[in-house]
Amino acid sequence: MNYVRTRLLLSAGLAGLLAQPAFAQEADATDTAEVAAENTIFVTAQFREASAQDTAISLDVVSADTLAEAGVTQLTDLNRVLPGLQVSQGGTALQIFIRGAGDFSTTSYNDAAVAQSFDGVFSARTQWVAGTFFDLERVEVLKGPQGTLYGRNATGGVMNIIPVKPQIGVTSGYVTGQVQNYDGILAEGALNVPLGDT
């Protein structure tokens, strides 16, 4: 009897502790807005800058930091960080498939099924974008047919490679180096130097 009474008292005490009202701290609206602005990813998938969440397209975006952390140094390395994308070397050209849609042919007689662009400039051949993997801001992959905005060569999707934009009035830059297996060495650097006011 005494054991049952002790258990009941303990249970009532725990229930009383758990039933205490929780007081939330009021968050400062400006702090919340600043955090949201810092975590927002902006894309240009629809030829205008918009938040990735507000863009009504199935897309994946990889930032420069993610590319560097994953050791992505060429287009074929994107297979490791972008789901649904397969890039392979086919002779001198690249074969790009998004969700299985692409083109096995790498000749100049065929149009690619996945459109590629570098800084908004369309590339008809994959050889052109293969050597542009340097000083990038982000890579956008639009999945599925994108013919409305990108034309007939986008039946499989679109890959947008966006380089870092030059900044007026700012002197900045970076240098990175990597030591790889099989005696591989990789060095990369970029410098932003203002030459005038425009």
Short mmCIF file of C-alpha atoms in Angstrom, two decimals:
data_model
loop_
_atom_site.label_atom_id
_atom_site.label_comp_id
_atom_site.label_asym_id
_atom_site.label_seq_id
_atom_site.Cartn_x
_atom_site.Cartn_y
_atom_site.Cartn_z
CA MET A 1 0.00 0.00 0.00
CA ASN A 2 2.81 2.36 0.95
CA TYR A 3 4.62 1.46 -2.31
CA VAL A 4 1.53 2.31 -4.41
CA ARG A 5 1.08 5.66 -2.62
CA THR A 6 4.74 6.57 -3.24
CA ARG A 7 4.41 5.76 -6.96
CA LEU A 8 1.22 7.83 -7.21
CA LEU A 9 2.88 10.82 -5.54
CA LEU A 10 5.91 10.56 -7.81
CA SER A 11 3.69 10.28 -10.88
CA ALA A 12 1.63 13.31 -9.82
CA GLY A 13 4.80 15.30 -9.16
CA LEU A 14 6.25 14.49 -12.58
CA ALA A 15 2.96 15.33 -14.28
CA GLY A 16 2.94 18.67 -12.50
CA LEU A 17 6.46 19.45 -13.69
CA LEU A 18 5.67 18.50 -17.26
CA ALA A 19 2.49 20.59 -17.29
CA GLN A 20 4.34 23.84 -16.63
CA PRO A 21 3.72 26.41 -19.38
CA ALA A 22 6.59 27.00 -21.75
CA PHE A 23 7.61 30.60 -22.34
CA ALA A 24 9.06 31.26 -25.77
CA GLN A 25 11.58 34.00 -26.19
CA GLU A 26 10.51 36.69 -28.57
CA ALA A 27 12.79 36.63 -31.59
CA ASP A 28 13.93 39.91 -33.02
CA ALA A 29 12.36 40.30 -36.47
CA THR A 30 15.49 41.86 -37.95
CA ASP A 31 17.69 38.97 -36.74
CA THR A 32 15.31 36.44 -38.28
CA ALA A 33 15.22 38.33 -41.58
CA GLU A 34 19.03 38.58 -41.67
CA VAL A 35 19.45 34.83 -41.06
CA ALA A 36 16.87 34.06 -43.76
CA ALA A 37 18.65 36.37 -46.22
CA GLU A 38 22.03 34.73 -45.52
CA ASN A 39 20.62 31.23 -46.07
CA THR A 40 18.75 32.10 -49.28
CA ILE A 41 20.15 30.61 -52.46
CA PHE A 42 19.61 32.81 -55.51
CA VAL A 43 19.48 31.27 -58.97
CA THR A 44 19.08 32.61 -62.51
CA ALA A 45 17.40 29.51 -63.94
CA GLN A 46 14.54 31.55 -65.43
CA PHE A 47 16.82 34.35 -66.74
CA ARG A 48 16.13 36.52 -63.71
CA GLU A 49 17.52 36.35 -60.20
CA ALA A 50 15.14 34.63 -57.78
CA SER A 51 15.25 32.48 -54.69
CA ALA A 52 15.70 28.78 -55.39
CA GLN A 53 12.59 28.10 -53.29
CA ASP A 54 10.50 30.52 -55.37
CA THR A 55 11.64 29.05 -58.70
CA ALA A 56 9.00 26.70 -60.09
CA ILE A 57 11.50 24.35 -61.72
CA SER A 58 12.98 21.07 -60.54
CA LEU A 59 16.60 22.10 -60.00
CA ASP A 60 19.72 21.39 -58.01
CA VAL A 61 22.22 24.08 -57.09
CA VAL A 62 25.79 23.47 -55.95
CA SER A 63 27.75 26.35 -54.44
CA ALA A 64 31.46 27.04 -54.82
CA ASP A 65 32.10 25.91 -51.22
CA THR A 66 30.40 22.57 -51.86
CA LEU A 67 32.40 22.11 -55.07
CA ALA A 68 35.65 22.81 -53.24
CA GLU A 69 34.81 20.51 -50.31
CA ALA A 70 33.92 17.66 -52.68
CA GLY A 71 37.12 18.15 -54.71
CA VAL A 72 35.25 18.91 -57.93
CA THR A 73 37.79 20.15 -60.47
CA GLN A 74 36.19 19.12 -63.76
CA LEU A 75 32.74 18.56 -65.17
CA THR A 76 32.81 14.77 -64.77
CA ASP A 77 33.28 15.21 -61.00
CA LEU A 78 29.76 16.64 -60.73
CA ASN A 79 28.43 13.06 -60.67
CA ARG A 80 29.46 12.93 -56.99
CA VAL A 81 27.50 15.98 -55.83
CA LEU A 82 24.45 16.26 -58.11
CA PRO A 83 21.85 13.48 -58.02
CA GLY A 84 20.26 12.63 -61.34
CA LEU A 85 23.23 13.93 -63.34
CA GLN A 86 25.68 11.75 -65.24
CA VAL A 87 28.63 13.26 -67.08
CA SER A 88 31.08 10.98 -68.87
CA GLN A 89 33.89 11.43 -71.34
CA GLY A 90 33.10 10.31 -74.88
CA GLY A 91 36.17 10.90 -77.02
CA THR A 92 36.96 14.61 -77.02
CA ALA A 93 33.44 15.57 -75.95
CA LEU A 94 31.36 15.05 -72.84
CA GLN A 95 28.15 13.08 -72.69
CA ILE A 96 25.71 14.74 -70.30
CA PHE A 97 22.57 12.98 -69.09
CA ILE A 98 19.99 14.38 -66.68
CA ARG A 99 17.59 11.80 -65.25
CA GLY A 100 18.66 9.44 -68.03
CA ALA A 101 17.85 11.87 -70.86
CA GLY A 102 20.79 12.83 -73.03
CA ASP A 103 22.59 11.99 -76.23
CA PHE A 104 25.24 9.34 -76.83
CA SER A 105 26.46 11.04 -79.99
CA THR A 106 29.34 13.48 -79.67
CA THR A 107 29.65 14.45 -83.32
CA SER A 108 29.13 17.93 -84.70
CA TYR A 109 26.15 16.70 -86.74
CA ASN A 110 23.91 16.18 -83.72
CA ASP A 111 22.45 18.66 -81.28
CA ALA A 112 22.88 17.91 -77.61
CA ALA A 113 19.80 16.89 -75.59
CA VAL A 114 21.09 18.75 -72.50
CA ALA A 115 21.77 22.45 -73.00
CA GLN A 116 24.88 23.85 -71.37
CA SER A 117 25.63 27.49 -70.77
CA PHE A 118 28.50 29.39 -69.22
CA ASP A 119 27.56 32.75 -67.66
CA GLY A 120 24.32 32.76 -69.66
CA VAL A 121 26.01 32.04 -73.01
CA PHE A 122 24.68 28.89 -74.69
CA SER A 123 27.23 26.26 -75.70
CA ALA A 124 26.28 24.06 -78.64
CA ARG A 125 29.15 21.63 -77.96
CA THR A 126 30.32 20.15 -74.69
CA GLN A 127 33.98 20.65 -75.57
CA TRP A 128 33.49 24.35 -74.87
CA VAL A 129 32.28 23.99 -71.27
CA ALA A 130 34.72 21.21 -70.37
CA GLY A 131 37.58 23.62 -69.67
CA THR A 132 35.59 26.32 -67.87
CA PHE A 133 35.51 24.75 -64.41
CA PHE A 134 37.44 27.53 -62.71
CA ASP A 135 36.55 30.30 -60.22
CA LEU A 136 32.86 29.37 -60.11
CA GLU A 137 30.07 30.84 -58.02
CA ARG A 138 27.63 27.95 -58.51
CA VAL A 139 26.37 25.27 -60.87
CA GLU A 140 22.65 24.99 -61.59
CA VAL A 141 21.10 21.83 -63.06
CA LEU A 142 17.53 22.14 -64.31
CA LYS A 143 15.89 18.75 -64.61
CA GLY A 144 13.37 17.79 -67.27
CA PRO A 145 12.45 19.47 -70.57
CA GLN A 146 13.25 23.20 -70.57
CA GLY A 147 12.43 24.03 -74.19
CA THR A 148 10.17 26.98 -73.34
CA LEU A 149 13.05 29.07 -72.01
CA TYR A 150 16.12 27.35 -73.45
CA GLY A 151 15.06 26.11 -76.89
CA ARG A 152 15.12 22.78 -78.66
CA ASN A 153 18.44 21.56 -77.23
CA ALA A 154 17.01 21.28 -73.70
CA THR A 155 14.82 18.18 -73.91
CA GLY A 156 16.79 16.49 -71.12
CA GLY A 157 17.46 19.60 -69.06
CA VAL A 158 19.93 22.43 -68.68
CA MET A 159 23.29 22.86 -66.96
CA ASN A 160 24.16 26.48 -66.09
CA ILE A 161 27.74 27.17 -65.02
CA ILE A 162 27.90 30.54 -63.27
CA PRO A 163 31.37 32.07 -62.72
CA VAL A 164 32.19 34.59 -60.01
CA LYS A 165 31.26 38.09 -61.16
CA PRO A 166 33.91 40.84 -61.07
CA GLN A 167 33.40 43.43 -58.35
CA ILE A 168 34.07 47.12 -58.95
CA GLY A 169 36.08 48.87 -56.25
CA VAL A 170 37.12 45.65 -54.49
CA THR A 171 40.54 44.05 -54.52
CA SER A 172 40.26 40.39 -53.61
CA GLY A 173 41.42 36.97 -54.65
CA TYR A 174 42.33 33.48 -53.57
CA VAL A 175 44.95 30.79 -54.09
CA THR A 176 44.40 27.10 -53.45
CA GLY A 177 46.62 24.08 -53.84
CA GLN A 178 45.99 20.34 -53.71
CA VAL A 179 48.22 17.32 -53.58
CA GLN A 180 46.52 14.31 -55.14
CA ASN A 181 47.24 10.63 -55.50
CA TYR A 182 49.26 9.38 -58.50
CA ASP A 183 51.60 12.39 -58.07
CA GLY A 184 48.84 14.82 -59.02
CA ILE A 185 49.16 18.50 -58.13
CA LEU A 186 46.46 21.12 -58.59
CA ALA A 187 46.96 24.86 -58.15
CA GLU A 188 44.29 27.48 -58.71
CA GLY A 189 44.03 31.18 -58.09
CA ALA A 190 42.03 34.24 -59.05
CA LEU A 191 42.47 37.97 -58.52
CA ASN A 192 39.89 40.75 -58.70
CA VAL A 193 41.55 44.13 -59.31
CA PRO A 194 39.51 47.26 -60.15
CA LEU A 195 40.84 49.05 -63.25
CA GLY A 196 38.37 51.93 -63.17
CA ASP A 197 34.99 53.12 -61.93
CA THR A 198 32.97 51.21 -64.52
#
